XYZ file of C-alpha atoms in Angstrom:
694
model
C 100.236 103.515 206.139
C 96.474 103.254 204.474
C 98.386 104.352 201.658
C 100.616 101.694 201.139
C 98.540 99.581 201.429
C 96.557 101.068 199.124
C 98.359 99.298 195.374
C 98.430 96.572 197.395
C 94.268 96.320 197.436
C 93.782 98.057 194.160
C 96.306 94.527 192.326
C 93.962 92.096 195.050
C 90.639 93.898 193.036
C 92.430 93.933 189.757
C 93.706 89.856 190.532
C 89.414 88.921 191.703
C 88.205 90.856 188.932
C 90.752 88.915 186.021
C 89.615 85.496 187.800
C 85.915 86.773 187.459
C 86.279 87.780 184.042
C 88.020 84.926 182.926
C 85.052 82.545 183.724
C 82.701 85.218 182.564
C 84.244 84.986 178.428
C 84.347 81.507 179.283
C 80.679 82.171 179.878
C 80.356 84.143 176.878
C 82.350 81.225 174.533
C 79.862 79.040 174.916
C 77.042 81.607 174.659
C 78.739 82.576 171.434
C 77.643 79.081 170.160
C 73.885 79.744 171.297
C 74.355 82.796 169.210
C 75.964 81.803 166.142
C 72.810 79.401 166.316
C 69.836 82.384 166.095
C 71.842 84.636 163.704
C 71.742 84.797 159.691
C 74.153 82.540 157.362
C 76.967 84.929 156.539
C 76.620 85.625 152.869
C 80.173 86.886 152.071
C 79.202 86.948 147.842
C 80.294 91.166 148.040
C 83.064 89.646 150.305
C 84.880 87.651 147.901
C 83.849 90.368 144.913
C 87.291 91.487 143.100
C 88.537 93.369 140.450
C 88.582 91.254 137.644
C 92.087 91.184 135.512
C 94.602 90.521 132.877
C 97.674 89.149 133.410
C 100.146 87.881 130.286
C 101.576 84.685 129.190
C 103.580 84.053 132.886
C 100.745 85.657 134.968
C 102.535 89.447 135.186
C 99.654 91.963 135.861
C 99.060 93.468 132.370
C 95.789 95.562 133.451
C 93.332 95.864 136.595
C 88.952 96.256 136.194
C 87.657 98.408 139.481
C 84.102 96.188 140.493
C 80.963 97.547 139.886
C 80.492 99.779 142.803
C 83.771 101.517 141.940
C 86.508 99.924 143.936
C 89.555 97.785 143.637
C 89.872 95.375 145.285
C 91.798 92.598 143.656
C 93.071 88.231 144.323
C 96.012 88.197 146.201
C 97.180 84.444 147.387
C 99.104 84.928 150.622
C 101.721 83.152 149.283
C 102.742 86.464 146.380
C 102.883 88.440 149.238
C 106.659 89.276 151.561
C 106.360 87.588 154.373
C 107.929 90.014 156.408
C 104.894 92.007 155.348
C 102.492 88.962 157.375
C 105.141 89.020 160.366
C 104.871 92.843 161.358
C 100.821 91.799 160.424
C 100.653 89.089 162.374
C 103.130 91.167 165.461
C 101.468 94.622 165.179
C 97.811 93.267 165.061
C 97.630 90.174 166.808
C 100.302 87.860 168.373
C 98.148 84.640 168.436
C 96.661 84.148 164.806
C 97.124 81.163 164.336
C 95.856 79.551 167.775
C 93.004 81.559 168.393
C 89.600 80.703 167.689
C 88.790 83.821 166.427
C 88.888 85.363 169.464
C 91.705 86.030 172.024
C 90.525 85.671 175.872
C 94.052 86.438 176.914
C 94.162 90.405 174.945
C 90.659 90.324 176.559
C 91.389 89.844 179.463
C 94.737 92.171 179.206
C 92.321 95.228 177.495
C 89.318 95.168 180.630
C 91.770 94.843 182.752
C 94.228 98.137 181.150
C 90.953 99.718 181.218
C 90.038 98.629 184.803
C 93.519 100.023 186.037
C 93.369 103.490 183.699
C 89.869 103.687 183.658
C 89.789 104.445 179.864
C 90.359 102.401 176.563
C 93.865 101.659 176.679
C 93.993 99.010 173.816
C 91.432 97.501 171.747
C 92.103 92.993 171.058
C 89.726 92.830 168.644
C 91.770 89.890 165.974
C 92.269 89.516 162.096
C 89.219 87.639 162.883
C 86.678 90.203 163.865
C 88.488 92.535 161.924
C 87.581 90.544 158.672
C 84.213 90.084 160.646
C 83.863 93.696 160.435
C 84.334 94.159 156.695
C 82.521 91.008 155.733
C 79.280 92.766 157.921
C 79.833 96.239 158.274
C 77.589 97.811 160.970
C 77.674 102.060 162.156
C 76.511 101.030 166.080
C 79.460 100.552 168.497
C 77.715 99.212 171.651
C 78.353 95.288 173.083
C 75.521 93.572 171.295
C 77.754 94.560 168.274
C 81.268 93.988 169.312
C 79.333 90.263 170.772
C 77.818 89.494 167.532
C 81.527 90.961 165.498
C 83.240 88.304 167.504
C 80.237 85.906 167.486
C 81.431 86.099 163.184
C 85.191 85.541 163.828
C 84.122 82.318 164.781
C 81.997 81.805 162.119
C 84.542 82.678 159.714
C 87.619 80.718 161.133
C 84.970 77.613 161.593
C 84.571 78.152 157.785
C 87.248 79.035 156.213
C 90.322 78.592 158.096
C 92.982 80.983 159.279
C 94.308 81.325 155.627
C 90.492 81.840 154.517
C 90.498 84.048 157.204
C 94.099 85.835 155.848
C 92.589 85.821 152.253
C 90.247 87.839 152.841
C 91.913 89.912 154.878
C 94.246 90.646 152.247
C 91.805 91.850 149.767
C 89.333 93.647 151.771
C 91.846 95.327 154.439
C 90.812 99.599 153.765
C 93.612 101.641 152.410
C 91.987 105.151 151.796
C 89.378 105.502 148.979
C 88.431 103.412 147.022
C 91.617 100.975 146.922
C 90.936 97.609 148.786
C 93.135 95.036 149.580
C 96.956 94.586 150.048
C 97.540 94.319 146.765
C 95.467 97.088 145.147
C 97.361 99.378 148.121
C 100.620 98.174 147.185
C 100.249 99.104 143.393
C 98.380 102.369 143.628
C 101.245 103.477 146.373
C 104.653 101.797 145.275
C 103.098 100.633 141.925
C 105.058 97.352 142.648
C 103.462 94.283 143.956
C 103.658 92.932 147.291
C 106.043 89.854 146.375
C 108.887 93.153 146.336
C 107.953 95.474 149.415
C 110.673 97.158 151.140
C 110.793 97.014 154.712
C 108.987 100.197 155.555
C 106.421 100.461 152.352
C 105.435 97.062 153.902
C 105.454 98.532 156.792
C 103.475 101.316 156.199
C 101.186 99.007 154.591
C 100.306 96.966 157.965
C 99.623 100.396 159.027
C 97.324 101.807 157.276
C 94.108 99.926 157.652
C 93.446 101.478 161.205
C 93.676 104.783 160.562
C 92.554 104.460 156.334
C 91.833 108.163 155.595
C 93.441 109.958 158.651
C 96.372 108.247 157.545
C 96.814 107.979 153.373
C 100.335 108.735 152.550
C 99.150 110.858 149.795
C 96.883 113.457 151.889
C 98.925 112.707 155.719
C 102.621 111.927 154.734
C 103.569 112.708 158.160
C 100.704 110.857 159.820
C 101.024 107.308 157.362
C 104.926 108.473 158.298
C 104.861 107.759 162.169
C 102.155 105.091 161.930
C 104.635 102.799 159.637
C 107.508 103.728 162.207
C 105.011 102.194 165.084
C 104.861 99.120 163.333
C 108.479 99.181 162.763
C 109.380 99.756 166.924
C 107.032 97.286 167.567
C 107.646 94.659 164.698
C 111.778 95.316 166.234
C 110.576 95.264 169.917
C 109.156 91.923 169.299
C 111.965 90.372 167.388
C 110.332 90.260 163.386
C 112.968 92.689 162.306
C 116.161 93.789 163.777
C 116.386 96.764 165.859
C 119.136 97.907 162.483
C 116.796 97.657 159.813
C 113.922 99.166 160.922
C 116.269 102.189 161.690
C 117.255 101.922 158.776
C 114.047 101.882 157.051
C 112.320 104.272 158.829
C 114.958 106.848 157.052
C 113.405 106.066 153.678
C 110.571 108.482 152.589
C 106.992 107.699 152.143
C 104.985 108.512 149.254
C 102.679 111.861 148.057
C 100.613 110.361 145.682
C 99.329 107.573 144.281
C 100.919 105.814 140.705
C 98.631 104.813 138.164
C 96.931 101.375 138.100
C 98.952 99.148 135.305
C 97.869 99.342 131.429
C 99.348 97.122 129.668
C 97.672 96.115 125.949
C 94.515 98.336 126.864
C 92.767 97.654 124.073
C 93.289 93.906 124.482
C 92.724 93.866 127.808
C 88.760 95.751 126.775
C 88.336 93.047 125.072
C 89.273 90.183 126.436
C 86.458 91.161 129.396
C 83.934 92.121 126.939
C 84.494 88.853 125.365
C 83.586 86.785 129.268
C 82.657 89.650 131.873
C 81.595 86.605 134.371
C 85.601 85.600 133.854
C 87.551 87.060 137.231
C 91.684 85.965 135.529
C 92.504 86.683 132.255
C 95.490 85.070 130.512
C 96.030 86.525 127.478
C 98.910 85.144 124.997
C 100.904 88.627 124.941
C 104.320 88.777 126.503
C 104.374 92.203 128.841
C 107.686 93.052 128.700
C 107.591 93.188 125.383
C 104.672 95.160 125.322
C 106.050 97.669 127.911
C 109.014 98.026 125.426
C 107.210 98.823 122.424
C 104.667 100.903 123.538
C 106.559 103.141 124.071
C 108.473 103.603 120.991
C 104.348 103.504 119.078
C 103.792 106.105 120.943
C 107.097 108.939 120.464
C 106.867 107.832 117.211
C 103.025 109.316 116.662
C 104.248 112.301 117.973
C 107.632 113.287 116.095
C 105.444 112.819 112.843
C 102.488 115.456 114.152
C 99.743 116.056 116.319
C 96.342 113.805 115.560
C 97.681 110.522 114.542
C 97.839 107.186 115.797
C 99.764 104.281 115.429
C 99.391 100.447 115.758
C 101.686 97.406 116.003
C 101.070 93.705 115.970
C 103.914 91.073 117.039
C 102.144 87.299 116.367
C 104.703 83.411 117.440
C 104.588 81.858 113.836
C 104.703 78.605 115.046
C 101.748 79.509 117.085
C 100.049 82.371 116.147
C 99.784 83.468 119.552
C 99.534 87.883 119.229
C 102.533 88.560 121.285
C 102.048 91.906 121.379
C 99.301 93.747 120.768
C 99.942 97.568 120.798
C 96.395 99.188 119.271
C 97.461 103.066 119.028
C 99.852 105.887 120.160
C 98.426 106.444 123.418
C 95.063 105.016 124.541
C 94.632 107.579 127.403
C 95.197 110.626 124.995
C 92.804 112.311 123.337
C 94.301 114.800 120.960
C 95.331 110.975 118.425
C 91.935 109.344 119.538
C 93.976 106.534 121.652
C 90.485 104.645 122.607
C 89.872 103.375 119.306
C 91.884 100.169 118.334
C 93.849 100.999 115.465
C 94.780 96.927 114.749
C 91.142 96.176 113.579
C 90.250 98.943 111.775
C 89.345 98.935 108.381
C 92.159 100.578 105.794
C 93.437 100.677 102.449
C 97.020 98.727 101.967
C 98.030 100.548 99.818
C 101.014 98.632 98.279
C 101.624 95.928 100.882
C 99.376 92.923 99.303
C 101.186 92.806 96.183
C 103.026 90.044 97.830
C 100.603 88.024 97.194
C 100.018 88.953 93.885
C 103.311 87.827 92.840
C 102.778 83.920 95.646
C 99.849 83.364 92.987
C 101.740 84.177 89.816
C 104.163 82.206 91.480
C 102.758 78.806 91.518
C 100.457 79.173 88.799
C 103.341 79.194 86.890
C 102.985 82.644 86.091
C 106.302 83.903 86.715
C 109.399 83.269 88.716
C 111.314 85.390 90.738
C 113.589 85.591 88.116
C 111.187 86.610 85.376
C 111.640 89.938 83.167
C 108.724 92.409 83.640
C 108.481 95.756 81.346
C 108.111 98.770 83.971
C 107.326 101.040 81.300
C 104.179 103.277 80.579
C 101.298 100.927 80.243
C 97.435 100.942 79.663
C 95.102 98.712 80.950
C 91.641 98.640 79.400
C 90.142 101.891 77.848
C 91.473 104.328 81.168
C 93.333 102.099 83.772
C 97.195 103.978 83.376
C 98.995 103.240 86.567
C 102.188 104.879 87.502
C 104.782 104.689 89.438
C 104.697 106.559 93.026
C 108.147 108.063 91.738
C 106.365 109.126 88.637
C 109.596 107.423 86.948
C 109.814 103.889 85.015
C 112.887 101.187 85.697
C 112.098 99.461 81.990
C 113.249 95.596 81.694
C 113.310 94.174 85.141
C 113.243 90.740 87.078
C 110.127 90.174 88.707
C 112.353 90.407 92.065
C 113.254 93.277 91.190
C 110.169 94.686 90.803
C 108.663 93.994 94.217
C 111.612 94.506 95.897
C 110.890 98.564 94.359
C 107.909 97.801 94.410
C 106.995 99.273 91.073
C 103.181 99.666 90.251
C 103.105 98.198 86.788
C 104.551 95.047 86.646
C 102.249 94.631 90.068
C 99.118 95.023 88.007
C 100.159 92.973 84.918
C 100.689 90.319 87.463
C 97.299 90.495 88.732
C 95.841 90.479 85.466
C 97.027 87.560 84.691
C 95.881 86.517 88.496
C 92.937 87.393 87.231
C 91.332 90.188 90.455
C 88.179 88.329 91.640
C 90.612 84.808 92.019
C 92.936 87.295 93.884
C 89.554 88.254 96.536
C 88.764 85.171 96.890
C 91.437 83.518 98.072
C 92.010 86.550 100.492
C 88.756 85.835 101.583
C 89.547 81.994 101.563
C 92.304 82.040 104.026
C 90.472 84.115 106.475
C 90.968 88.335 105.522
C 87.945 90.358 105.318
C 88.216 91.948 102.580
C 85.735 95.606 102.329
C 85.818 96.017 98.167
C 84.717 99.900 97.583
C 80.706 99.559 97.627
C 78.998 98.406 94.867
C 82.384 97.969 93.244
C 83.818 94.251 91.439
C 87.018 93.398 92.061
C 89.407 95.117 89.479
C 93.231 95.637 88.573
C 93.447 98.027 91.682
C 93.203 96.202 93.851
C 96.860 95.180 92.895
C 97.951 98.777 94.620
C 95.254 98.890 97.484
C 91.567 99.791 96.032
C 90.373 97.576 98.709
C 89.688 98.011 102.422
C 91.890 95.240 105.162
C 93.148 95.741 109.087
C 96.459 94.917 110.232
C 95.053 92.086 112.614
C 94.273 90.453 108.554
C 97.453 91.585 107.227
C 99.223 90.304 109.739
C 97.723 86.984 109.888
C 98.490 86.642 106.077
C 102.354 87.639 106.344
C 102.278 85.211 108.872
C 101.070 82.725 106.221
C 104.056 83.332 104.120
C 106.550 82.560 107.091
C 105.029 79.294 107.336
C 104.699 77.832 104.200
C 101.533 79.665 102.646
C 99.657 78.153 105.528
C 97.690 81.242 107.459
C 97.131 80.498 110.972
C 94.149 81.150 113.039
C 95.730 83.550 115.657
C 95.925 82.608 119.128
C 94.875 85.489 121.709
C 94.015 83.512 125.342
C 95.826 81.174 127.408
C 92.912 80.382 128.995
C 90.543 80.039 125.211
C 89.371 77.126 124.196
C 92.524 75.515 122.109
C 91.445 75.944 118.353
C 90.026 72.764 116.529
C 91.760 70.560 114.437
C 91.292 71.549 110.869
C 92.922 71.863 107.842
C 94.010 75.291 107.464
C 92.870 77.757 104.999
C 96.710 78.832 102.524
C 97.498 82.230 101.204
C 99.853 80.456 98.859
C 102.191 76.752 98.171
C 105.207 76.628 100.188
C 107.753 77.015 97.021
C 105.710 80.275 96.167
C 106.253 81.906 99.774
C 109.559 80.548 99.685
C 110.413 82.684 96.498
C 108.020 85.777 97.902
C 109.995 85.620 101.766
C 113.489 85.426 99.410
C 112.624 88.367 97.356
C 111.336 90.446 100.222
C 114.734 89.415 102.712
C 116.614 92.134 100.025
C 114.318 94.297 99.705
C 116.159 97.626 100.598
C 116.161 98.929 104.681
C 115.265 101.805 105.772
C 118.201 104.032 106.759
C 121.082 102.999 109.651
C 119.155 99.214 109.150
C 121.358 95.945 107.919
C 120.054 94.637 104.513
C 118.980 90.901 103.699
C 117.654 90.459 107.575
C 113.778 90.898 107.460
C 111.174 90.111 104.824
C 109.141 92.921 105.186
C 107.212 95.070 102.433
C 105.618 98.901 103.368
C 102.461 99.939 101.690
C 100.782 103.759 101.457
C 97.583 104.085 100.299
C 96.061 106.677 97.913
C 96.183 110.482 99.768
C 98.752 109.972 102.776
C 95.996 108.084 104.884
C 97.745 104.890 105.692
C 101.503 103.741 105.876
C 101.983 100.449 105.983
C 105.311 98.167 107.228
C 104.534 94.173 107.715
C 108.236 92.099 108.596
C 108.233 88.399 109.117
C 111.443 85.810 109.841
C 110.954 82.111 110.247
C 110.486 83.146 114.158
C 107.844 86.512 114.000
C 105.837 88.287 111.754
C 105.257 91.999 113.389
C 102.793 94.445 111.598
C 103.047 98.456 111.949
C 100.494 101.170 110.451
C 100.646 104.965 110.749
C 97.884 107.260 110.347
C 94.537 109.566 111.253
C 91.988 107.464 112.601
C 89.325 109.605 111.423
C 90.988 108.905 108.201
C 92.639 112.789 106.683
C 94.972 112.721 104.271
C 98.914 113.912 106.311
C 101.456 115.078 103.313
C 104.170 113.133 103.235
C 103.567 109.967 104.858
C 104.437 107.058 103.299
C 105.591 103.127 104.059
C 108.971 103.024 103.429
C 110.312 106.866 105.572
C 107.195 106.611 108.232
C 106.510 102.831 109.396
C 109.742 101.443 108.148
C 112.393 102.075 110.340
C 109.284 102.016 113.607
C 109.530 98.611 112.385
C 112.868 97.728 111.879
C 112.916 99.097 115.527
C 110.060 97.245 116.522
C 111.947 93.998 115.629
C 115.304 94.660 117.571
C 113.372 95.078 121.032
C 112.078 91.755 120.474
C 115.662 90.301 120.713
C 117.744 88.068 118.800
C 119.148 88.131 115.462
C 116.347 87.335 112.016
C 115.961 84.422 110.595
C 115.087 83.030 107.890
C 112.492 81.094 106.032
C 114.632 77.408 105.311
C 114.598 77.379 101.439
C 111.395 74.369 99.498
C 113.324 71.236 98.105
C 111.405 71.637 95.024
C 112.420 75.475 95.163
C 113.772 76.393 91.203
C 116.956 78.490 91.619
C 118.007 80.176 88.428
C 118.929 82.779 86.943
C 117.170 84.432 84.040
C 119.059 82.540 80.881
C 118.666 79.067 82.934
C 115.153 79.465 83.536
C 112.109 77.926 81.094
C 111.827 79.474 77.874
C 108.321 80.234 78.590
C 108.542 81.951 82.075
C 111.711 84.429 81.235
C 109.684 87.002 79.790
C 105.508 88.239 80.729
C 103.511 88.243 77.895
C 100.242 90.860 78.476
C 98.778 88.337 77.287
C 99.605 85.352 79.726
C 96.428 85.829 81.496
C 93.112 83.660 81.716
C 91.822 85.526 79.562
C 93.363 82.254 76.891
C 92.069 80.280 75.412
C 94.755 77.330 77.653
C 92.791 75.621 80.086
C 93.877 72.058 81.744
C 91.237 69.188 81.158
C 92.018 67.060 83.888
C 92.130 66.372 86.335
C 89.978 69.354 87.492
C 90.125 72.394 90.055
C 89.608 70.569 94.012
C 89.841 66.848 93.134
C 90.368 64.560 94.937
C 91.943 62.011 92.813
C 92.647 57.672 94.393
C 96.225 56.561 92.858
C 95.261 53.455 94.545
C 98.693 52.142 94.966
C 97.799 49.453 97.567
C 100.807 48.536 98.987
C 103.401 49.283 95.741
C 104.398 53.016 94.170
C 101.423 54.341 93.410
C 100.156 55.193 90.088
C 100.781 57.949 87.525
C 98.703 61.083 87.339
C 97.169 61.901 83.586
C 98.118 64.905 83.147
C 96.092 66.477 80.299
C 94.979 70.311 78.360
C 92.502 71.725 76.050
C 94.093 75.101 73.298
C 97.464 76.674 73.923
C 100.378 77.352 72.048
C 102.311 73.808 72.035
C 105.252 72.761 73.687
C 103.610 72.658 76.965
C 104.800 72.710 79.906
C 103.143 71.168 83.373
C 104.472 72.423 86.901
C 104.098 70.779 90.003
C 104.044 73.411 93.070
C 106.214 75.573 90.842
C 108.818 73.910 89.940
C 108.453 72.370 86.289
C 108.292 68.897 86.218
C 108.015 67.577 82.816
C 107.470 69.133 79.199
C 105.675 68.244 76.681
C 105.049 68.819 72.667
C 101.845 67.329 72.402
C 98.670 67.709 75.589
C 98.915 65.204 77.247
C 100.982 63.927 80.133
C 102.083 62.019 82.433
C 102.988 62.860 85.731
C 104.314 60.784 89.333
C 103.050 61.732 92.350
C 105.296 60.964 94.896
C 103.325 61.035 97.850
C 99.622 62.200 98.802
C 98.353 65.487 99.735
C 97.028 68.482 98.256
C 98.859 69.558 95.190
C 99.548 72.135 92.957
C 99.444 71.564 89.172
C 100.094 74.162 86.539
C 100.731 74.400 82.301
C 102.184 76.611 80.570
C 102.372 77.343 76.649
C 104.949 78.831 74.829
C 103.011 82.291 74.822
C 103.552 82.709 78.545
C 99.718 81.010 78.346
C 99.069 79.427 81.531
C 96.592 77.898 83.675
C 95.975 75.541 87.356
C 94.382 73.633 89.661
C 94.636 72.567 92.910
C 93.851 68.788 94.050
C 94.409 66.774 96.318
C 96.325 63.253 95.815
C 94.854 59.917 97.852
């Protein structure tokens, strides 16, 4: 009889104790309010510290950076998490998370009752809020006072942050082993994907890990990790969070046996962004992560195929906006054998022939030449000792300027440079924003036409983007979160007609093997000693610039722009998607054959440079001229030249407007704006000025 009544007596005792405990909890809850009043304010500064992250134009993670104490703790909002993870988390850790004030009295009663019945701790009563309180204010001791303080802090957190704020802190601070903290860092470290794209098995594993992050780390203890994951799946199925069949199928999925590297796209651009704004938590770049991910392996593969120690760099610019859509600074950021940590898009190197198009552009806009002007490619001497040769040591004879640029002939380029003037050429490049570096204590000379100067890949790309924009050089935009560029007159590298002439010529440059012709306007360059290989191409939408070479400046036999850089350029263009679009032809462009050109433009003369006595007396260079229209048609602009051999041909924007047997003429502007006025005499001598008509 006594044996039968013993369970009944125990149940009654437990019920009485439970009632007593309920009263105690009520009293404790009241008491906690007084405890909170005496606790120092909770400092959330350290808990709110996050890893700085760099994202692309669509918000895709490019690269995270560890916190100052070496932890990976990435920002994450609850709505960016797989809903099944949140459902399993609350079902497993805190079923009444949305209902309690930070502490769950029912869970406390259950835990106390199980403790009294079994004589040992069967289950805990920590809520998610209490776990966050422990993470925010960690304490080593495990005592009743520590637990009471934790409960008080949990209530404080709920009052201060609300449920979503507490959940946000849990998602950021939950430990996952080693320096990995927070769900987003763990999801990337163990599965290489964002928390919104987790499978059921992956979500269950990440629910289980924070309870014993070191003992369940899948990269060290995969069996323990699997057992913990399966227990979460069982509980989730038993509580109706996921179908039992899906939970069973998820158990068959293997657990990861190692950690994956964090994303590292556009690492040089990411580093530069962080250095520019070190206090900013999220850096938003103009880079397109998908394009960047397609181009980085391509660059690394091509550099590796060319030999040891070589690096490569590539830049993609959106011509309309000036935004940098991709920036590959090296052939592998972590490849020390190729000095991968050096961003070669900003390194000063010799461009070889890559600047020749700008020599031609200045000659076209000055009225010195036209794409169909005949130029002599023959052995020539400039000054006492300078006798340039072509790359292949041959000469083509008489060719058009179009053909000379497409074949990158050296003698015609130097002839045009002599006519344009090296100092004027360098001044134009610098006025367009390019940081030109000349040899120490050297004045600009004719060799600058063939690469006798230093320039960065970034500046070279900007100049070519200027050609694609009708001569207007864009200000590069690298950040979406940066200040808007000030409204101002953009620098010009050439006039619209001259820019189109150059683009039309370069579009006919013979392409690399297996590439289609007449699709991309491009130019290559090879520096002296085979140190640098370049290729820059553009269409209406985009400009791409490629560099290959050794970061230490050593020569690489056989490193030629056309052979090494051009194929990489064309492969990169193919990864942009879509067909290249040619530039629209300006209304004032002169489309003609050599025989139909004005006589002074049919053949370039060696004595047609600025040393001739022909010069424009009026209007002066840089003048602002008010034609005083006042509602009617503007008055004509008087043109006056001194010197030269008659007849004279006057050109505006590279297009002939009048021919005169006198040194005075008149031109009727069709509107206000900047215009370049040039004059040619019968010998081919020329002069030009830039004026603003108002």
